[in-house]
Amino acid sequence: MSFELDCTPMGSMHVDSHEEGPIATNTYLVASGDEAIVIDPAWKGEDIARRIATDHPELRIRAIVCTHCHGDHVGGVAGMRRELGDEVPFVISAIDAPYIEGAVTHMKRNWGLNIEMPPEPDRLLREGDTVEFGSVRLQVIETPGHTRGGIVLFAATQDGNIAFVGDTLFPGSHGRTDLDGGDDAAIMASLGKLGRLLPVDTLVCAGHGPVTTIARELETNPFMQLALKNE
């Protein structure tokens, strides 16, 4: 079944980004009005929640959303839940959810990272689902390759188009595929999918490193170019 994005601008959004943890994961606070979500809380979730409460006391956190199951993206979920309360749902893709424990255990054992296991997810996402808060709506795009169930969260807003891509797409490159659940062919297909679906002016917020745009990646990313050429 084909999937189409709704690119009708809706609402307004503000994004704050902080690098968290020993692998410098980008954790995003995404706010609309007095509501917000946190994407990929990587590390020391209590500290993340307290910083938000101090810097943005007007915000109510509606959800904690993770783009994939790796420990450097879910490691702060448990701490945030302790600080915010169990009523704030932990949200992740339905495909990646069964692999959270294995992914976290792998990073703890093989990378020597003290990552806390997150609680059971409260909501499981599939392609076409939405995450809504304030006046905006994030649309879910399934992008396997870095993991089995990685997702991208896209929003068309009155401030412009934006996508939170996890570790699927990096400036000029893509996420690694040599960990459990990684797949070279799948990530190339996902890059092609993003190149086709996302408007060229979309601001791309990756799981690590600087922001980019789809226009820039179409022009400079050899992997996205090859993926589109081979479709």
PDB file of C-alpha atoms in Angstrom:
ATOM      1  CA  MET A   1       0.000   0.000   0.000  1.00  0.00           C
ATOM      2  CA  SER A   2       1.423   3.397  -0.977  1.00  0.00           C
ATOM      3  CA  PHE A   3       1.929   6.015   1.694  1.00  0.00           C
ATOM      4  CA  GLU A   4       1.488   9.736   1.177  1.00  0.00           C
ATOM      5  CA  LEU A   5       2.334  12.578   3.511  1.00  0.00           C
ATOM      6  CA  ASP A   6      -0.100  15.357   4.277  1.00  0.00           C
ATOM      7  CA  CYS A   7       1.987  18.474   3.656  1.00  0.00           C
ATOM      8  CA  THR A   8      -0.745  20.961   4.542  1.00  0.00           C
ATOM      9  CA  PRO A   9       0.815  23.458   6.988  1.00  0.00           C
ATOM     10  CA  MET A  10      -0.750  23.180  10.425  1.00  0.00           C
ATOM     11  CA  GLY A  11       0.128  25.003  13.619  1.00  0.00           C
ATOM     12  CA  SER A  12       3.375  26.375  14.961  1.00  0.00           C
ATOM     13  CA  MET A  13       6.350  24.592  16.518  1.00  0.00           C
ATOM     14  CA  HIS A  14       9.493  25.451  18.478  1.00  0.00           C
ATOM     15  CA  VAL A  15      12.438  23.045  18.774  1.00  0.00           C
ATOM     16  CA  ASP A  16      15.258  22.945  21.322  1.00  0.00           C
ATOM     17  CA  SER A  17      18.127  20.479  20.876  1.00  0.00           C
ATOM     18  CA  HIS A  18      20.692  19.258  23.397  1.00  0.00           C
ATOM     19  CA  GLU A  19      23.492  16.741  22.962  1.00  0.00           C
ATOM     20  CA  GLU A  20      23.109  14.057  25.618  1.00  0.00           C
ATOM     21  CA  GLY A  21      25.260  11.161  26.772  1.00  0.00           C
ATOM     22  CA  PRO A  22      28.652   9.748  25.799  1.00  0.00           C
ATOM     23  CA  ILE A  23      27.711   9.316  22.114  1.00  0.00           C
ATOM     24  CA  ALA A  24      26.429  12.898  21.769  1.00  0.00           C
ATOM     25  CA  THR A  25      22.863  11.968  20.892  1.00  0.00           C
ATOM     26  CA  ASN A  26      20.594  14.837  19.886  1.00  0.00           C
ATOM     27  CA  THR A  27      17.638  14.990  22.253  1.00  0.00           C
ATOM     28  CA  TYR A  28      14.833  17.236  21.002  1.00  0.00           C
ATOM     29  CA  LEU A  29      12.243  19.184  22.951  1.00  0.00           C
ATOM     30  CA  VAL A  30       9.476  19.930  20.460  1.00  0.00           C
ATOM     31  CA  ALA A  31       6.886  22.428  21.681  1.00  0.00           C
ATOM     32  CA  SER A  32       3.624  23.787  20.332  1.00  0.00           C
ATOM     33  CA  GLY A  33       1.752  26.233  22.522  1.00  0.00           C
ATOM     34  CA  ASP A  34       1.940  24.964  26.102  1.00  0.00           C
ATOM     35  CA  GLU A  35       2.385  21.309  25.101  1.00  0.00           C
ATOM     36  CA  ALA A  36       5.524  19.447  24.090  1.00  0.00           C
ATOM     37  CA  ILE A  37       7.080  16.072  23.414  1.00  0.00           C
ATOM     38  CA  VAL A  38      10.635  14.877  23.941  1.00  0.00           C
ATOM     39  CA  ILE A  39      12.274  12.906  21.128  1.00  0.00           C
ATOM     40  CA  ASP A  40      15.136  10.488  21.898  1.00  0.00           C
ATOM     41  CA  PRO A  41      16.026  11.235  25.541  1.00  0.00           C
ATOM     42  CA  ALA A  42      19.425   9.606  25.522  1.00  0.00           C
ATOM     43  CA  TRP A  43      20.829   9.874  29.001  1.00  0.00           C
ATOM     44  CA  LYS A  44      20.007  10.890  32.598  1.00  0.00           C
ATOM     45  CA  GLY A  45      16.325  11.439  32.012  1.00  0.00           C
ATOM     46  CA  GLU A  46      15.746  13.097  35.379  1.00  0.00           C
ATOM     47  CA  ASP A  47      18.197  15.823  34.395  1.00  0.00           C
ATOM     48  CA  ILE A  48      16.450  16.319  31.051  1.00  0.00           C
ATOM     49  CA  ALA A  49      13.046  16.628  32.723  1.00  0.00           C
ATOM     50  CA  ARG A  50      14.338  19.032  35.383  1.00  0.00           C
ATOM     51  CA  ARG A  51      16.060  21.219  32.803  1.00  0.00           C
ATOM     52  CA  ILE A  52      12.842  21.468  30.814  1.00  0.00           C
ATOM     53  CA  ALA A  53      10.881  22.341  33.967  1.00  0.00           C
ATOM     54  CA  THR A  54      13.399  25.081  34.807  1.00  0.00           C
ATOM     55  CA  ASP A  55      13.806  26.525  31.316  1.00  0.00           C
ATOM     56  CA  HIS A  56      10.215  26.051  30.133  1.00  0.00           C
ATOM     57  CA  PRO A  57       7.904  25.913  33.177  1.00  0.00           C
ATOM     58  CA  GLU A  58       4.912  26.645  30.968  1.00  0.00           C
ATOM     59  CA  LEU A  59       5.243  23.373  29.036  1.00  0.00           C
ATOM     60  CA  ARG A  60       3.372  20.151  29.702  1.00  0.00           C
ATOM     61  CA  ILE A  61       5.147  17.073  28.324  1.00  0.00           C
ATOM     62  CA  ARG A  62       2.615  14.999  26.411  1.00  0.00           C
ATOM     63  CA  ALA A  63       4.851  12.088  25.334  1.00  0.00           C
ATOM     64  CA  ILE A  64       8.364  10.664  25.176  1.00  0.00           C
ATOM     65  CA  VAL A  65       8.945   9.440  21.615  1.00  0.00           C
ATOM     66  CA  CYS A  66      11.943   7.402  20.439  1.00  0.00           C
ATOM     67  CA  THR A  67      12.937   7.016  16.799  1.00  0.00           C
ATOM     68  CA  HIS A  68      14.444   3.566  17.368  1.00  0.00           C
ATOM     69  CA  CYS A  69      15.421   1.027  20.011  1.00  0.00           C
ATOM     70  CA  HIS A  70      19.142   1.680  20.535  1.00  0.00           C
ATOM     71  CA  GLY A  71      20.309   2.445  24.048  1.00  0.00           C
ATOM     72  CA  ASP A  72      21.688   5.862  23.139  1.00  0.00           C
ATOM     73  CA  HIS A  73      18.171   6.919  22.136  1.00  0.00           C
ATOM     74  CA  VAL A  74      16.064   5.304  24.886  1.00  0.00           C
ATOM     75  CA  GLY A  75      18.492   5.565  27.813  1.00  0.00           C
ATOM     76  CA  GLY A  76      16.777   8.561  29.399  1.00  0.00           C
ATOM     77  CA  VAL A  77      13.196   7.310  29.166  1.00  0.00           C
ATOM     78  CA  ALA A  78      13.063   5.642  32.595  1.00  0.00           C
ATOM     79  CA  GLY A  79      14.477   8.686  34.357  1.00  0.00           C
ATOM     80  CA  MET A  80      12.064  11.028  32.614  1.00  0.00           C
ATOM     81  CA  ARG A  81       9.151   8.827  33.606  1.00  0.00           C
ATOM     82  CA  ARG A  82      10.231   8.846  37.260  1.00  0.00           C
ATOM     83  CA  GLU A  83      10.419  12.627  37.203  1.00  0.00           C
ATOM     84  CA  LEU A  84       7.274  13.314  35.143  1.00  0.00           C
ATOM     85  CA  GLY A  85       5.024  10.435  36.192  1.00  0.00           C
ATOM     86  CA  ASP A  86       3.682   7.330  34.500  1.00  0.00           C
ATOM     87  CA  GLU A  87       0.908   9.321  32.835  1.00  0.00           C
ATOM     88  CA  VAL A  88       3.453  10.567  30.273  1.00  0.00           C
ATOM     89  CA  PRO A  89       3.503   7.784  27.650  1.00  0.00           C
ATOM     90  CA  PHE A  90       6.625   6.189  26.207  1.00  0.00           C
ATOM     91  CA  VAL A  91       6.107   5.847  22.445  1.00  0.00           C
ATOM     92  CA  ILE A  92       8.160   3.854  19.919  1.00  0.00           C
ATOM     93  CA  SER A  93       7.611   1.882  16.729  1.00  0.00           C
ATOM     94  CA  ALA A  94       5.763  -1.413  16.977  1.00  0.00           C
ATOM     95  CA  ILE A  95       8.512  -3.110  14.980  1.00  0.00           C
ATOM     96  CA  ASP A  96      11.389  -1.980  17.208  1.00  0.00           C
ATOM     97  CA  ALA A  97       9.648  -2.436  20.562  1.00  0.00           C
ATOM     98  CA  PRO A  98      10.493  -6.168  20.944  1.00  0.00           C
ATOM     99  CA  TYR A  99      14.192  -5.399  20.415  1.00  0.00           C
ATOM    100  CA  ILE A 100      14.653  -2.694  23.060  1.00  0.00           C
ATOM    101  CA  GLU A 101      15.961  -5.024  25.759  1.00  0.00           C
ATOM    102  CA  GLY A 102      18.484  -6.667  23.441  1.00  0.00           C
ATOM    103  CA  ALA A 103      19.700  -3.359  22.034  1.00  0.00           C
ATOM    104  CA  VAL A 104      20.189  -1.808  25.474  1.00  0.00           C
ATOM    105  CA  THR A 105      21.902  -4.937  26.804  1.00  0.00           C
ATOM    106  CA  HIS A 106      24.258  -4.954  23.800  1.00  0.00           C
ATOM    107  CA  MET A 107      25.370  -1.379  24.424  1.00  0.00           C
ATOM    108  CA  LYS A 108      25.849  -2.020  28.139  1.00  0.00           C
ATOM    109  CA  ARG A 109      27.946  -5.143  27.603  1.00  0.00           C
ATOM    110  CA  ASN A 110      29.908  -4.216  24.506  1.00  0.00           C
ATOM    111  CA  TRP A 111      30.261  -0.462  24.804  1.00  0.00           C
ATOM    112  CA  GLY A 112      30.571  -0.226  28.581  1.00  0.00           C
ATOM    113  CA  LEU A 113      27.721   2.271  28.854  1.00  0.00           C
ATOM    114  CA  ASN A 114      25.580   2.448  31.976  1.00  0.00           C
ATOM    115  CA  ILE A 115      22.238   2.640  30.184  1.00  0.00           C
ATOM    116  CA  GLU A 116      19.018   2.202  32.129  1.00  0.00           C
ATOM    117  CA  MET A 117      16.388  -0.114  30.654  1.00  0.00           C
ATOM    118  CA  PRO A 118      13.248   1.835  29.719  1.00  0.00           C
ATOM    119  CA  PRO A 119       9.771   0.775  30.841  1.00  0.00           C
ATOM    120  CA  GLU A 120       7.381  -1.063  28.565  1.00  0.00           C
ATOM    121  CA  PRO A 121       6.103   1.199  25.776  1.00  0.00           C
ATOM    122  CA  ASP A 122       2.647   2.670  26.241  1.00  0.00           C
ATOM    123  CA  ARG A 123       1.964   3.252  22.552  1.00  0.00           C
ATOM    124  CA  LEU A 124       3.294   1.486  19.469  1.00  0.00           C
ATOM    125  CA  LEU A 125       3.528   3.351  16.174  1.00  0.00           C
ATOM    126  CA  ARG A 126       3.147   2.190  12.591  1.00  0.00           C
ATOM    127  CA  GLU A 127       3.505   4.099   9.347  1.00  0.00           C
ATOM    128  CA  GLY A 128       0.735   6.632   8.865  1.00  0.00           C
ATOM    129  CA  ASP A 129       0.094   7.067  12.578  1.00  0.00           C
ATOM    130  CA  THR A 130       0.349  10.547  14.056  1.00  0.00           C
ATOM    131  CA  VAL A 131       1.609  12.092  17.267  1.00  0.00           C
ATOM    132  CA  GLU A 132      -0.389  15.228  18.034  1.00  0.00           C
ATOM    133  CA  PHE A 133       0.217  17.958  20.602  1.00  0.00           C
ATOM    134  CA  GLY A 134      -0.529  21.657  20.729  1.00  0.00           C
ATOM    135  CA  SER A 135      -1.523  22.684  17.215  1.00  0.00           C
ATOM    136  CA  VAL A 136       0.820  20.348  15.314  1.00  0.00           C
ATOM    137  CA  ARG A 137       0.874  16.775  14.105  1.00  0.00           C
ATOM    138  CA  LEU A 138       3.889  14.542  13.541  1.00  0.00           C
ATOM    139  CA  GLN A 139       3.374  11.904  10.857  1.00  0.00           C
ATOM    140  CA  VAL A 140       5.160   8.562  11.185  1.00  0.00           C
ATOM    141  CA  ILE A 141       7.267   7.211   8.311  1.00  0.00           C
ATOM    142  CA  GLU A 142       8.795   3.747   8.685  1.00  0.00           C
ATOM    143  CA  THR A 143      12.485   3.785   7.698  1.00  0.00           C
ATOM    144  CA  PRO A 144      14.159   0.438   8.421  1.00  0.00           C
ATOM    145  CA  GLY A 145      17.859  -0.115   7.849  1.00  0.00           C
ATOM    146  CA  HIS A 146      19.665   1.213  10.915  1.00  0.00           C
ATOM    147  CA  THR A 147      17.274  -0.913  12.962  1.00  0.00           C
ATOM    148  CA  ARG A 148      14.326  -3.047  11.915  1.00  0.00           C
ATOM    149  CA  GLY A 149      11.774  -0.473  12.981  1.00  0.00           C
ATOM    150  CA  GLY A 150      13.348   2.952  12.795  1.00  0.00           C
ATOM    151  CA  ILE A 151      10.916   5.786  12.169  1.00  0.00           C
ATOM    152  CA  VAL A 152      10.986   9.367  10.938  1.00  0.00           C
ATOM    153  CA  LEU A 153       8.603  11.953  12.389  1.00  0.00           C
ATOM    154  CA  PHE A 154       7.532  14.632   9.879  1.00  0.00           C
ATOM    155  CA  ALA A 155       5.516  17.778  10.482  1.00  0.00           C
ATOM    156  CA  ALA A 156       4.225  20.368   8.040  1.00  0.00           C
ATOM    157  CA  THR A 157       3.812  23.554  10.070  1.00  0.00           C
ATOM    158  CA  GLN A 158       3.230  27.229   9.450  1.00  0.00           C
ATOM    159  CA  ASP A 159       6.898  27.686  10.362  1.00  0.00           C
ATOM    160  CA  GLY A 160       8.034  25.238   7.679  1.00  0.00           C
ATOM    161  CA  ASN A 161       8.533  21.519   7.179  1.00  0.00           C
ATOM    162  CA  ILE A 162      10.624  19.521   9.644  1.00  0.00           C
ATOM    163  CA  ALA A 163      11.619  15.870  10.041  1.00  0.00           C
ATOM    164  CA  PHE A 164      13.180  14.103  13.003  1.00  0.00           C
ATOM    165  CA  VAL A 165      15.043  11.267  11.311  1.00  0.00           C
ATOM    166  CA  GLY A 166      16.840   9.446  14.128  1.00  0.00           C
ATOM    167  CA  ASP A 167      19.860   7.589  12.773  1.00  0.00           C
ATOM    168  CA  THR A 168      18.423   6.889   9.317  1.00  0.00           C
ATOM    169  CA  LEU A 169      19.863   9.965   7.596  1.00  0.00           C
ATOM    170  CA  PHE A 170      22.944  12.033   8.427  1.00  0.00           C
ATOM    171  CA  PRO A 171      24.386  14.955   6.454  1.00  0.00           C
ATOM    172  CA  GLY A 172      26.091  13.338   3.475  1.00  0.00           C
ATOM    173  CA  SER A 173      25.643   9.840   4.863  1.00  0.00           C
ATOM    174  CA  HIS A 174      23.344   7.452   6.734  1.00  0.00           C
ATOM    175  CA  GLY A 175      23.241   5.465   9.968  1.00  0.00           C
ATOM    176  CA  ARG A 176      25.431   2.417  10.453  1.00  0.00           C
ATOM    177  CA  THR A 177      24.051  -0.980   9.453  1.00  0.00           C
ATOM    178  CA  ASP A 178      26.466  -3.321  11.236  1.00  0.00           C
ATOM    179  CA  LEU A 179      24.482  -3.591  14.486  1.00  0.00           C
ATOM    180  CA  ASP A 180      21.660  -6.064  15.130  1.00  0.00           C
ATOM    181  CA  GLY A 181      18.736  -5.266  12.851  1.00  0.00           C
ATOM    182  CA  GLY A 182      20.856  -3.270  10.426  1.00  0.00           C
ATOM    183  CA  ASP A 183      20.364  -3.886   6.723  1.00  0.00           C
ATOM    184  CA  ASP A 184      22.228  -2.209   3.851  1.00  0.00           C
ATOM    185  CA  ALA A 185      19.482  -2.701   1.282  1.00  0.00           C
ATOM    186  CA  ALA A 186      16.789  -1.534   3.694  1.00  0.00           C
ATOM    187  CA  ILE A 187      18.551   1.690   4.624  1.00  0.00           C
ATOM    188  CA  MET A 188      19.151   2.524   0.969  1.00  0.00           C
ATOM    189  CA  ALA A 189      15.453   1.986   0.304  1.00  0.00           C
ATOM    190  CA  SER A 190      14.635   4.243   3.256  1.00  0.00           C
ATOM    191  CA  LEU A 191      16.915   6.988   1.933  1.00  0.00           C
ATOM    192  CA  GLY A 192      15.164   6.803  -1.421  1.00  0.00           C
ATOM    193  CA  LYS A 193      11.805   6.911   0.325  1.00  0.00           C
ATOM    194  CA  LEU A 194      12.743  10.065   2.233  1.00  0.00           C
ATOM    195  CA  GLY A 195      14.108  11.659  -0.920  1.00  0.00           C
ATOM    196  CA  ARG A 196      10.787  11.041  -2.656  1.00  0.00           C
ATOM    197  CA  LEU A 197       8.364  11.796   0.176  1.00  0.00           C
ATOM    198  CA  LEU A 198       9.805  14.773   2.008  1.00  0.00           C
ATOM    199  CA  PRO A 199       9.497  18.278   0.542  1.00  0.00           C
ATOM    200  CA  VAL A 200      12.868  19.658  -0.523  1.00  0.00           C
ATOM    201  CA  ASP A 201      12.670  22.495   2.019  1.00  0.00           C
ATOM    202  CA  THR A 202      12.299  20.071   4.934  1.00  0.00           C
ATOM    203  CA  LEU A 203      14.648  20.783   7.831  1.00  0.00           C
ATOM    204  CA  VAL A 204      16.250  17.466   8.823  1.00  0.00           C
ATOM    205  CA  CYS A 205      17.034  16.933  12.516  1.00  0.00           C
ATOM    206  CA  ALA A 206      19.229  13.855  12.885  1.00  0.00           C
ATOM    207  CA  GLY A 207      20.031  11.703  15.893  1.00  0.00           C
ATOM    208  CA  HIS A 208      23.649  12.875  15.891  1.00  0.00           C
ATOM    209  CA  GLY A 209      25.430  15.821  14.339  1.00  0.00           C
ATOM    210  CA  PRO A 210      24.157  19.012  12.702  1.00  0.00           C
ATOM    211  CA  VAL A 211      20.885  19.730  10.963  1.00  0.00           C
ATOM    212  CA  THR A 212      20.576  19.589   7.197  1.00  0.00           C
ATOM    213  CA  THR A 213      17.827  19.873   4.591  1.00  0.00           C
ATOM    214  CA  ILE A 214      16.415  17.462   2.057  1.00  0.00           C
ATOM    215  CA  ALA A 215      17.501  19.847  -0.711  1.00  0.00           C
ATOM    216  CA  ARG A 216      21.084  19.700   0.527  1.00  0.00           C
ATOM    217  CA  GLU A 217      21.010  15.910   0.799  1.00  0.00           C
ATOM    218  CA  LEU A 218      19.562  15.517  -2.690  1.00  0.00           C
ATOM    219  CA  GLU A 219      22.454  17.606  -3.961  1.00  0.00           C
ATOM    220  CA  THR A 220      25.336  16.269  -1.852  1.00  0.00           C
ATOM    221  CA  ASN A 221      24.472  12.901  -0.273  1.00  0.00           C
ATOM    222  CA  PRO A 222      25.832  10.152  -2.565  1.00  0.00           C
ATOM    223  CA  PHE A 223      23.829   7.461  -0.791  1.00  0.00           C
ATOM    224  CA  MET A 224      20.504   9.226  -1.264  1.00  0.00           C
ATOM    225  CA  GLN A 225      21.414   9.976  -4.871  1.00  0.00           C
ATOM    226  CA  LEU A 226      22.248   6.320  -5.523  1.00  0.00           C
ATOM    227  CA  ALA A 227      19.095   5.150  -3.781  1.00  0.00           C
ATOM    228  CA  LEU A 228      16.912   7.365  -5.959  1.00  0.00           C
ATOM    229  CA  LYS A 229      18.810   6.414  -9.109  1.00  0.00           C
ATOM    230  CA  ASN A 230      18.269   2.705  -8.456  1.00  0.00           C
ATOM    231  CA  GLU A 231      14.528   2.936  -7.806  1.00  0.00           C
TER     232      GLU A 231
END
